[in-house]
Coordinates of C-alpha atoms and ligand atoms in Angstrom, one line a residue:
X1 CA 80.3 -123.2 105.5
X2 CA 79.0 -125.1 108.5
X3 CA 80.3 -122.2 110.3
X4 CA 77.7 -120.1 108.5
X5 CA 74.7 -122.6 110.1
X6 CA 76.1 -122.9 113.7
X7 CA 76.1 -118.4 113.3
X8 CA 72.6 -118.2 112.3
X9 CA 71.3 -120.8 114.7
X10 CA 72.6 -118.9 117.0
X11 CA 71.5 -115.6 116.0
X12 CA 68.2 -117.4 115.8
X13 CA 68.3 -118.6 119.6
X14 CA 69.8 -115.0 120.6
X15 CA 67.3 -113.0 119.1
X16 CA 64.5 -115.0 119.7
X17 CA 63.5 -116.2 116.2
X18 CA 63.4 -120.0 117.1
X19 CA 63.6 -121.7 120.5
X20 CA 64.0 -125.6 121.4
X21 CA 60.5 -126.8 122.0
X22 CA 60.6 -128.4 125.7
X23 CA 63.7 -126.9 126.3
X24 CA 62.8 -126.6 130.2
X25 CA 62.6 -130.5 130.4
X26 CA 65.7 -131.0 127.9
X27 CA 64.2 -130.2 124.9
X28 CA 61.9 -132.3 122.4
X29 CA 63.7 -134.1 119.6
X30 CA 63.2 -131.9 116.3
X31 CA 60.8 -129.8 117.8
X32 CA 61.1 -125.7 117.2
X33 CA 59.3 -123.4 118.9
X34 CA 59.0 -119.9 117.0
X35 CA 59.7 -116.6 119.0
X36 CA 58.5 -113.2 118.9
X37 CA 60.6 -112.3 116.2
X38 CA 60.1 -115.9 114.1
X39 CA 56.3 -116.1 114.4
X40 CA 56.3 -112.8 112.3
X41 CA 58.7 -114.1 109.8
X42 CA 57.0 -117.4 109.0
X43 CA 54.2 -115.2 108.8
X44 CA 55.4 -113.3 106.6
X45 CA 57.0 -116.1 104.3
X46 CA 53.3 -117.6 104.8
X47 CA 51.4 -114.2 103.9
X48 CA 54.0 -113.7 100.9
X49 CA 53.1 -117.1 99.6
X50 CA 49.3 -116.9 100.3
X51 CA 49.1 -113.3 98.5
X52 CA 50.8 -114.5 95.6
X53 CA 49.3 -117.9 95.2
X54 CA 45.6 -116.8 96.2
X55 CA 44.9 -112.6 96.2
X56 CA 46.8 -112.2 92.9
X57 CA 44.8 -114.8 90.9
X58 CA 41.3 -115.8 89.9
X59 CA 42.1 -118.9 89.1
X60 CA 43.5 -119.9 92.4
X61 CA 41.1 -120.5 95.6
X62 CA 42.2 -121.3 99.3
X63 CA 41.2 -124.2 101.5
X64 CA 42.2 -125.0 105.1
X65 CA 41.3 -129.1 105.8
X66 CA 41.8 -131.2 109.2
X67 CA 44.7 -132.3 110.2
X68 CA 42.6 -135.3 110.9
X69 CA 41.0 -137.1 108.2
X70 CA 39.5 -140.4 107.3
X71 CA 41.4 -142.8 107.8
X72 CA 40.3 -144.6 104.5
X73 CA 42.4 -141.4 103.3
X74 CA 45.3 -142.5 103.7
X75 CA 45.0 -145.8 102.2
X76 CA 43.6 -144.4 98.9
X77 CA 46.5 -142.2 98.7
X78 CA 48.8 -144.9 98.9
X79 CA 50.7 -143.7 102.2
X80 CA 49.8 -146.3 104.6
X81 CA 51.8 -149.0 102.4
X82 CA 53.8 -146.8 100.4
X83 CA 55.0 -144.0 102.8
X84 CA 58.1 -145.7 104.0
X85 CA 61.6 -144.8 104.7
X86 CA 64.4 -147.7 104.9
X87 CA 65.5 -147.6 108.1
X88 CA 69.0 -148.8 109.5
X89 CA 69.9 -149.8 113.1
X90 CA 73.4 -150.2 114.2
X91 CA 73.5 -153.9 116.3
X92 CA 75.7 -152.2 119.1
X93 CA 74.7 -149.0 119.8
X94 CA 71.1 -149.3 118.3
X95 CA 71.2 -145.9 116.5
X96 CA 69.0 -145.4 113.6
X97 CA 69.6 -143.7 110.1
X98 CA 67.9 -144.0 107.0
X99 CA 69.3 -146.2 105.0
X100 CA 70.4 -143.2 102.9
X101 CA 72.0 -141.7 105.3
X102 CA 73.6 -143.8 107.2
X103 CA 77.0 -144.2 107.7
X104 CA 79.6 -146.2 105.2
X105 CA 81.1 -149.2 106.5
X106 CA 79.0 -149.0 110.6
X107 CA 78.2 -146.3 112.3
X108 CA 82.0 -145.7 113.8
X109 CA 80.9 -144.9 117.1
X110 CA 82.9 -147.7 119.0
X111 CA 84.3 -145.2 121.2
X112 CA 81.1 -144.0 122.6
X113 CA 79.7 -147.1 123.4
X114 CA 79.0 -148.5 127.3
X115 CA 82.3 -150.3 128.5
X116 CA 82.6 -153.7 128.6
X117 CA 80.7 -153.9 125.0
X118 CA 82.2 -156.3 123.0
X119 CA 79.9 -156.2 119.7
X120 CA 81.3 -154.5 117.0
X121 CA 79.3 -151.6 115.3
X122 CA 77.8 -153.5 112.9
X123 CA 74.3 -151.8 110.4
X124 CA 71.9 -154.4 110.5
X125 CA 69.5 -155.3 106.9
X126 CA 67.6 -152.6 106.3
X127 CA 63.0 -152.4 106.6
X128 CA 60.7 -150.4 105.9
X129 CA 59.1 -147.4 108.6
X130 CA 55.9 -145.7 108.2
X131 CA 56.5 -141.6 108.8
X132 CA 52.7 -141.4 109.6
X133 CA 51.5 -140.4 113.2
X134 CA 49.0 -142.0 114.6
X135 CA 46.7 -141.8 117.4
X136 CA 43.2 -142.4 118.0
X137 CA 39.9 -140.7 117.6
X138 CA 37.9 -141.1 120.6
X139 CA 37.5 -142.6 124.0
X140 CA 38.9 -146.1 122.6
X141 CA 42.1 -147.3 121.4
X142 CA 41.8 -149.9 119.6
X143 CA 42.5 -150.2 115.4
X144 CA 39.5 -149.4 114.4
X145 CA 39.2 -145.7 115.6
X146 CA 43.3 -145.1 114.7
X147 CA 44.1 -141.8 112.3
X148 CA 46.9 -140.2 111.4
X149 CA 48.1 -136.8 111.7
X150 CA 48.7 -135.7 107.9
X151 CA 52.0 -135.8 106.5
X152 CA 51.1 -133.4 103.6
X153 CA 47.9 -131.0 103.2
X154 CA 47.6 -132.4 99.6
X155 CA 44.6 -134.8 100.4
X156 CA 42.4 -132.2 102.2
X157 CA 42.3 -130.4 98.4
X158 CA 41.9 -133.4 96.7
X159 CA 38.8 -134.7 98.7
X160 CA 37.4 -131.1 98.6
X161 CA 38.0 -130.8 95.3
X162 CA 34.1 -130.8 93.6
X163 CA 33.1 -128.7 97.1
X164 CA 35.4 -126.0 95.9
X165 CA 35.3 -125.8 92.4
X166 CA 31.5 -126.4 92.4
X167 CA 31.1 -123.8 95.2
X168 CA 33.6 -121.3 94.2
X169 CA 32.3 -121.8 89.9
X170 CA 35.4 -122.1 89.3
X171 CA 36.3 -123.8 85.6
X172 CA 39.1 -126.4 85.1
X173 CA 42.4 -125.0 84.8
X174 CA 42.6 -123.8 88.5
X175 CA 44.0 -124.7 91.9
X176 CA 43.1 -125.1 95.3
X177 CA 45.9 -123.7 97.8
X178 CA 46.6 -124.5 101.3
X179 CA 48.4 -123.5 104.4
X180 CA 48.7 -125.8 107.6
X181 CA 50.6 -128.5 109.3
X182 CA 52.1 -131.4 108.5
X183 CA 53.5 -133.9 110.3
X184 CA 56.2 -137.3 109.9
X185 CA 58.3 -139.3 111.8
X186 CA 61.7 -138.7 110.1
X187 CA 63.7 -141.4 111.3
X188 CA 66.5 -138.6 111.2
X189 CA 65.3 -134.7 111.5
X190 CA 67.8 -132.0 112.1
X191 CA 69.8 -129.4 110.5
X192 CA 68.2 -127.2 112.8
X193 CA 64.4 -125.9 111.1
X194 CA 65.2 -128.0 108.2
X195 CA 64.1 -131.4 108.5
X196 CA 61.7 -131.3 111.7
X197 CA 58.9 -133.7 112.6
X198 CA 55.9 -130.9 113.0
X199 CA 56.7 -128.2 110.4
X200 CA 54.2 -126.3 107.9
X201 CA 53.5 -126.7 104.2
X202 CA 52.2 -124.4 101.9
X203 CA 50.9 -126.3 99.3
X204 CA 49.1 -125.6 95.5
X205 CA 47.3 -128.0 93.6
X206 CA 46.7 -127.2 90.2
X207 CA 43.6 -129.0 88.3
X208 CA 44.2 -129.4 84.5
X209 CA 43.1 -131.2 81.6
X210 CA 44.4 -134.3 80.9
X211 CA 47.3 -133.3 77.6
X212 CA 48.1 -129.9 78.9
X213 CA 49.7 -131.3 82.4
X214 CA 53.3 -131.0 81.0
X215 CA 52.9 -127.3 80.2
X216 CA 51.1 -126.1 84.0
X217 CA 54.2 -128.1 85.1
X218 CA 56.7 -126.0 83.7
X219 CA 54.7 -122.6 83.8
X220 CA 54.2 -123.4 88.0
X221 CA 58.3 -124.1 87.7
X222 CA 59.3 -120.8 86.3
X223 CA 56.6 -119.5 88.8
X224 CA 57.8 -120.8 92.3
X225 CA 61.4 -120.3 91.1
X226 CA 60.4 -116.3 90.1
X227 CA 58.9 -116.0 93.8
X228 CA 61.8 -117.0 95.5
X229 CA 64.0 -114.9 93.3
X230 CA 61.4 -111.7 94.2
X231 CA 61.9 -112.3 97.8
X232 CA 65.7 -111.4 97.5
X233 CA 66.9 -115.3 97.4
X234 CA 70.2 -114.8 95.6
X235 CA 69.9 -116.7 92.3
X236 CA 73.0 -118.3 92.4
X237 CA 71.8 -120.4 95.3
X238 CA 68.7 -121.2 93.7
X239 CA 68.5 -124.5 90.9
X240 CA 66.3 -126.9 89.4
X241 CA 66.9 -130.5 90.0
X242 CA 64.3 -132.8 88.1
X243 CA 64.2 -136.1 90.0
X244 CA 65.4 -139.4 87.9
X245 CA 63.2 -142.3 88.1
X246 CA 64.6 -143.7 91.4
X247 CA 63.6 -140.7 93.0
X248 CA 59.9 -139.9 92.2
X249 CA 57.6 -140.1 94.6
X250 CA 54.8 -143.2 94.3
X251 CA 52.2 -140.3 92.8
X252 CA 54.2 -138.4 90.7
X253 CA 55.0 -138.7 86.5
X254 CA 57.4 -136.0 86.8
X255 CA 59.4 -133.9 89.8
X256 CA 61.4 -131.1 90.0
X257 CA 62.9 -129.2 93.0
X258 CA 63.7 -126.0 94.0
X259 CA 66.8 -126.7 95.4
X260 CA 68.6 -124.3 97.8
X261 CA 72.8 -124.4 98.8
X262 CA 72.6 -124.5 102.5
X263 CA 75.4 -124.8 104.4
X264 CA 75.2 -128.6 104.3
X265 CA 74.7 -128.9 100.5
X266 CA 72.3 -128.5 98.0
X267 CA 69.0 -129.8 99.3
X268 CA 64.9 -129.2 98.3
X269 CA 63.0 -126.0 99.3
X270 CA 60.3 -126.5 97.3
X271 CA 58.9 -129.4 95.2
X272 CA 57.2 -129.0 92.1
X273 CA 55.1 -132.6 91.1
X274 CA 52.7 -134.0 88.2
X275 CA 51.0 -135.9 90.3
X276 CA 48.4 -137.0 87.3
X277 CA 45.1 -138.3 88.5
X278 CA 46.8 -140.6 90.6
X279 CA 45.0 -139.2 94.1
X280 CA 41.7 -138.4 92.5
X281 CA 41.4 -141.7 90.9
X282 CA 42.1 -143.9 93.7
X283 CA 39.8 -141.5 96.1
X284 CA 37.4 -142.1 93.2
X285 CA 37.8 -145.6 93.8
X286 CA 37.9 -146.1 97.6
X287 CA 35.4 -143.6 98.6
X288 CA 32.9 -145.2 95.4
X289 CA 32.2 -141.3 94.9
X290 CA 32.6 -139.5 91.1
X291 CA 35.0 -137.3 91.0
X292 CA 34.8 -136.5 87.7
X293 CA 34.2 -132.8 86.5
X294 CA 32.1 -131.9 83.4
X295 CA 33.3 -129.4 81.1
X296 CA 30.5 -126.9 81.0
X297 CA 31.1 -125.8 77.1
X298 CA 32.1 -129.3 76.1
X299 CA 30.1 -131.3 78.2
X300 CA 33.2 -133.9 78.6
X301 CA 33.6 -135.7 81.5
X302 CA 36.8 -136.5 82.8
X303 CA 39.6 -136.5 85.7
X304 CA 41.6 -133.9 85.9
X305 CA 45.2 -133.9 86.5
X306 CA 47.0 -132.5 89.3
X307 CA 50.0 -130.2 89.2
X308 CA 51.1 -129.6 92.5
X309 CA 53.9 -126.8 93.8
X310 CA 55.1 -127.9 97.7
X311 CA 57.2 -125.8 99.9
X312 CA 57.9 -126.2 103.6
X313 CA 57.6 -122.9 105.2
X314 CA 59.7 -123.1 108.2
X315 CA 62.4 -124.4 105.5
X316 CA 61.8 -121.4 103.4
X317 CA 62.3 -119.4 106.9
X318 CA 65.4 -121.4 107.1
X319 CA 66.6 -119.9 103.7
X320 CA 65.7 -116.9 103.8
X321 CA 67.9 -116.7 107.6
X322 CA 70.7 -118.5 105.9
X323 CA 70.7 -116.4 102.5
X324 CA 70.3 -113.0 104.2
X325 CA 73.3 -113.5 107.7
X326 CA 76.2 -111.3 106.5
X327 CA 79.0 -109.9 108.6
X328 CA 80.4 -106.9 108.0
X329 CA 82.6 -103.8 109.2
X330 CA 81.3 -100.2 109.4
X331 CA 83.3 -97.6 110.3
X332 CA 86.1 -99.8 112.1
X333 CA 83.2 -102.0 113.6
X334 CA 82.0 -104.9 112.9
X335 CA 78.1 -105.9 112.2
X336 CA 75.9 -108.6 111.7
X337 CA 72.9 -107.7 109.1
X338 CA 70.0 -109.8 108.3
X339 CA 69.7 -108.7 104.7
X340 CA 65.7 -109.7 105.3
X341 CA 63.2 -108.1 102.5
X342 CA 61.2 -106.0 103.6
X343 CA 57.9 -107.8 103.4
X344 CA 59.8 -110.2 105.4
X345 CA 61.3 -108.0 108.2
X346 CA 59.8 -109.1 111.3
X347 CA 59.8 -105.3 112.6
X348 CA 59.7 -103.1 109.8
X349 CA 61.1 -99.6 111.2
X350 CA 62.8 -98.8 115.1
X351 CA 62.1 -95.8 116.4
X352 CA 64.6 -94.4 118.7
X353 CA 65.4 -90.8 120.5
X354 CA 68.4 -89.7 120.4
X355 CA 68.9 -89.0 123.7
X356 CA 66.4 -89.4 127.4
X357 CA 65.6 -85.5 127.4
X358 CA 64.8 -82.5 125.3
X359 CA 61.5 -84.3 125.3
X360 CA 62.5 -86.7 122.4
X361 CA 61.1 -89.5 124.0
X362 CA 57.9 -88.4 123.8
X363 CA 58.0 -87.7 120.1
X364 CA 59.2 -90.5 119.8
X365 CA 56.8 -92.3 121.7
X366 CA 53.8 -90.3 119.4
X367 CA 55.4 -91.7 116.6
X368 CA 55.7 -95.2 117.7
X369 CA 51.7 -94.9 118.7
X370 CA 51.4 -93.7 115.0
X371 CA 53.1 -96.5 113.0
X372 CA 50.8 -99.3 115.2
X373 CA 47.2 -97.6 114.7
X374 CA 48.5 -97.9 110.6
X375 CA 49.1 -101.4 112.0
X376 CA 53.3 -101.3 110.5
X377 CA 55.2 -103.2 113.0
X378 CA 57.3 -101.4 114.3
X379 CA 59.8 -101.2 118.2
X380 CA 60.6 -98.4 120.2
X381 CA 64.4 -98.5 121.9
X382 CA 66.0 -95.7 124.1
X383 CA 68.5 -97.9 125.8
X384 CA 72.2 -97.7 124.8
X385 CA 74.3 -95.6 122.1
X386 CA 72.9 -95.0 118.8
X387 CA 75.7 -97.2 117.3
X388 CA 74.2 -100.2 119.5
X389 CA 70.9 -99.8 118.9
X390 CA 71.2 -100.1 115.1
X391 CA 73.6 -103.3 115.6
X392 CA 70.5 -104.7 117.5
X393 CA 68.2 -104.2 114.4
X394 CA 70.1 -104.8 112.0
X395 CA 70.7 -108.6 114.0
X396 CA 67.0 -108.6 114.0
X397 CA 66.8 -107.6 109.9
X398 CA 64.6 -104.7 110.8
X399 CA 65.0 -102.1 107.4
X400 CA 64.7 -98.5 108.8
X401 CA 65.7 -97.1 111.7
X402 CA 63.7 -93.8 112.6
X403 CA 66.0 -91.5 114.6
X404 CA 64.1 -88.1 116.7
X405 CA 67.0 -86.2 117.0
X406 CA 67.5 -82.4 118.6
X407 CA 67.1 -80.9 114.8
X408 CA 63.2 -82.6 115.4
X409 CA 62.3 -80.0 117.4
X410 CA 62.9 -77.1 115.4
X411 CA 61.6 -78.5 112.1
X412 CA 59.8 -81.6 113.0
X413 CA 61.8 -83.9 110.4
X414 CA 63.3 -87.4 111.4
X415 CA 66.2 -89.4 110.6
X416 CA 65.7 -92.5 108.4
X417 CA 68.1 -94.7 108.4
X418 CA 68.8 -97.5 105.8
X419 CA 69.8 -100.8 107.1
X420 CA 72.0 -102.0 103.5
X421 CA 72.9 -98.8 102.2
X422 CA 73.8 -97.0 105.7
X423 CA 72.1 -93.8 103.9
X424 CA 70.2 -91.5 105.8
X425 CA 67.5 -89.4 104.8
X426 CA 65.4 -86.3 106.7
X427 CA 61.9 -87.0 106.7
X428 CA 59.2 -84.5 107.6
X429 CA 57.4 -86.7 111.5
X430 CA 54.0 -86.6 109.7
X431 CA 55.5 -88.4 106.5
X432 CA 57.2 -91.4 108.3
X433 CA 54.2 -93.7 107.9
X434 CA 53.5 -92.6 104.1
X435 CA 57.7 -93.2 103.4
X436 CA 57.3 -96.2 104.7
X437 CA 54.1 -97.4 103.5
X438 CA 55.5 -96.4 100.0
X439 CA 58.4 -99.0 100.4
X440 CA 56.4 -101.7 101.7
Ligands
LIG1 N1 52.5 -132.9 98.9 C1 53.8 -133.2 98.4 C2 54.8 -133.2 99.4 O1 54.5 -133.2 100.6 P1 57.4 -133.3 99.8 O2 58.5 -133.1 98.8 O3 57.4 -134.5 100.6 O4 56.1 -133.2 98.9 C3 57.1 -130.8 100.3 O5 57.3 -132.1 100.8 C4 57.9 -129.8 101.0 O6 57.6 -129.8 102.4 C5 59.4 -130.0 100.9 O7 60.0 -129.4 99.7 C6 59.9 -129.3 102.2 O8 60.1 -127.9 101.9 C7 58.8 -129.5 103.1 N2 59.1 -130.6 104.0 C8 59.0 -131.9 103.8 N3 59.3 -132.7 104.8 C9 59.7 -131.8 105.8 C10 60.2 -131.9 107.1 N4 60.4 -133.1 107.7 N5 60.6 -130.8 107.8 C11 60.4 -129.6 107.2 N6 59.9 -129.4 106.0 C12 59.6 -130.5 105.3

């Protein structure tokens, strides 16, 4: 199975889905840069979320905060003192784990240390480390202008929440949903786009009445886990792991996660959290603002509670790479397919002439112009055999292959081509966009 990870990571580099960030000057340390063909998919992943989470319901508005916030932020939400990871340095060779992950019994790696080292490898006790960034806002640096970059978008709903539901007249139940950046200091990232230092969340939080909590939790549980399954996740490597008392986070009542078998094990995709009034309450308290909200037909006043659904959209990316890589052999050959969805596909149909002359090129070309005023992405190729060029997009996930062939000149039909199913089916040239469009 790591086999599977060290394939797609290359397929990843090779097609230019995700790059090392710095790579020029060595690279930066759980950094990703996102090529031509990865900046489409998060997108995508991002747009898929966003459409399902916010353009499909009234009950659901969107929000887009700083990445910089009040400091006071922070401490209210109980990340300055509680956001901590136990960290573990080896005396010898000083690496650092979490104390979690660190390895049993020293960190075994005698043999790489500088000769002449006589200390033996040897995990020190472990202490706490704060996963917030800081930095400082403003000419100065001194403690009184430090902030932190966020290390969840949560907050930004939660002190916005009377702006938007008093703006937007929206009534309690309903949720505020955000997309942006993140940011922590994971004493140890990797895995590839898995654990990184800057990655993006797309996260919902769900206002509710005090009582009826429970029940949003487990209706925004069989929600997120529906999504993924829509989005072609196979089910099989999809479960539900609620989180035990050791494992809840400071602001939660109850947890579960999405979890996802990678390569590496069963780890979280998506998080699904009562957080309670936990963050409006102590905002409440430290800003010495009501957050309260008044039930219009009632005339109750009270804090909602929050249900919050939290996925990391680069590790959603991740999955969906990792879930769709297949190898297979066609006729004698052998292939690699990204089995993407469709509303996934980076580049949704190739268009390619069969051959430099006959003037299929420029059909092909008039077609190509076609599918990007309708705004479907969408790549020309003319380079190489047929048989290669379909091996390059079906590396790339793209679904359909659009083939101008001699037969286009006498009855101006095209070849569709089916990346899963292989099939092929003749399409009239001025019904490509509507055929596609139709499957979209
Ligand atoms: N607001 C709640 C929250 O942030 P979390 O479980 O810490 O909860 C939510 O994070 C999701 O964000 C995770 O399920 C994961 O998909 C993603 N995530 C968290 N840390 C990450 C990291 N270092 N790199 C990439 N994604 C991360």
């Amino acid at each position: 199975m790591p086999d599977l990870m060290e394939k797609v990571v290359s397929l990843a580099k090779r097609r230019g889905f995700v790059f090392q960030s710095s790579e020029i000057y060595g690279g930066a340390s759980s950094v990703w840069d996102y090529g031509p063909l990865g900046v489409e998919l998060r997108r995508n992943v991002a747009d898929a979320w966003w459409s399902a989470m916010v353009h499909a319901r009234d009950d659901v508005e969107g929000l887009d905060a700083g990445i910089l916030m009040h400091p006071r932020v922070w401490e209210a939400s109980g990340h300055l003192s509680g956001f901590t990871d136990p960290l573990v340095e080896c005396r010898a060779c000083k690496k650092r784990w979490r104390a979690d992950q660190a390895p049993e019994g020293g960190c075994a790696a005698k043999a790489s240390l500088p000769k002449g080292t006589d200390k033996s490898c040897e995990l020190g006790e472990p202490r706490l480390f704060n996963l917030m960034f800081k930095t400082f806002m403003g000419p100065v640096e001194e403690e009184a202008a430090m902030v932190y970059l966020r290390p969840e978008t949560a907050q930004g709903a939660y002190v916005n929440f009377l702006n938007v539901q008093q703006t937007a007249r929206q009534r309690i139940p309903f949720g505020i949903a955000q997309l942006g950046k993140a940011f922590r200091n994971e004493i140890t990232p990797g895995n590839f786009i898995f654990r990184t230092r800057e990655f993006e969340q797309a996260e919902m939080q769900f206002f509710v009445k005090p009582g009826d909590d429970d029940e949003w939790w487990e209706y925004w549980r069989d929600q997120r886990m529906g999504w993924h399954r829509e989005l072609g996740i196979a089910p099989e490597r999809l479960r539900l792991h609620a989180h035990g008392p050791g494992e809840l986070a400071h602001y939660a009542k109850t947890a579960v996660d999405i979890e996802y078998e990678f390569p590496f094990g069963w780890q979280e995709l998506e998080g699904i959290h009562n957080r309670t009034d936990f963050d409006l309450e102590r905002h409440q308290e430290y800003s010495g603002k009501r957050l309260a909200y008044i039930d219009p037909a009632s005339g109750d006043r009270y804090l909602p509670y929050v249900v919050e659904t939290a996925m990391g959209v680069g590790r959603a990316a991740l999955v969906v790479l990792v879930d769709g890589y297949r190898e297979e052999e066609v006729a004698g050959q052998s292939r690699v397919v990204l089995g993407l969805h469709p509303a996934l596909a980076p580049v949704k149909a190739a268009v390619f002439p069969l051959m430099k002359k006959l003037g299929l090129p420029e059909i092909a070309e008039r077609l190509i112009a076609e599918l990007r005023r309708e705004r479907i992405p969408a790549m020309y190729d003319q380079a190489g055999s047929i048989g290669r060029r379909y091996r390059r997009q079906d590396e790339a996930g793209t679904p359909w292959c659009v083939t101008i062939d001699g037969q286009t000149k006498d009855d101006d039909t095209a070849t569709i081509r089916d990346r899963d199913s292989l099939e092929q089916v003749r399409v009239g040239i001025d019904h490509v966009v509507g055929w596609l469009r139709e499957r979209l």
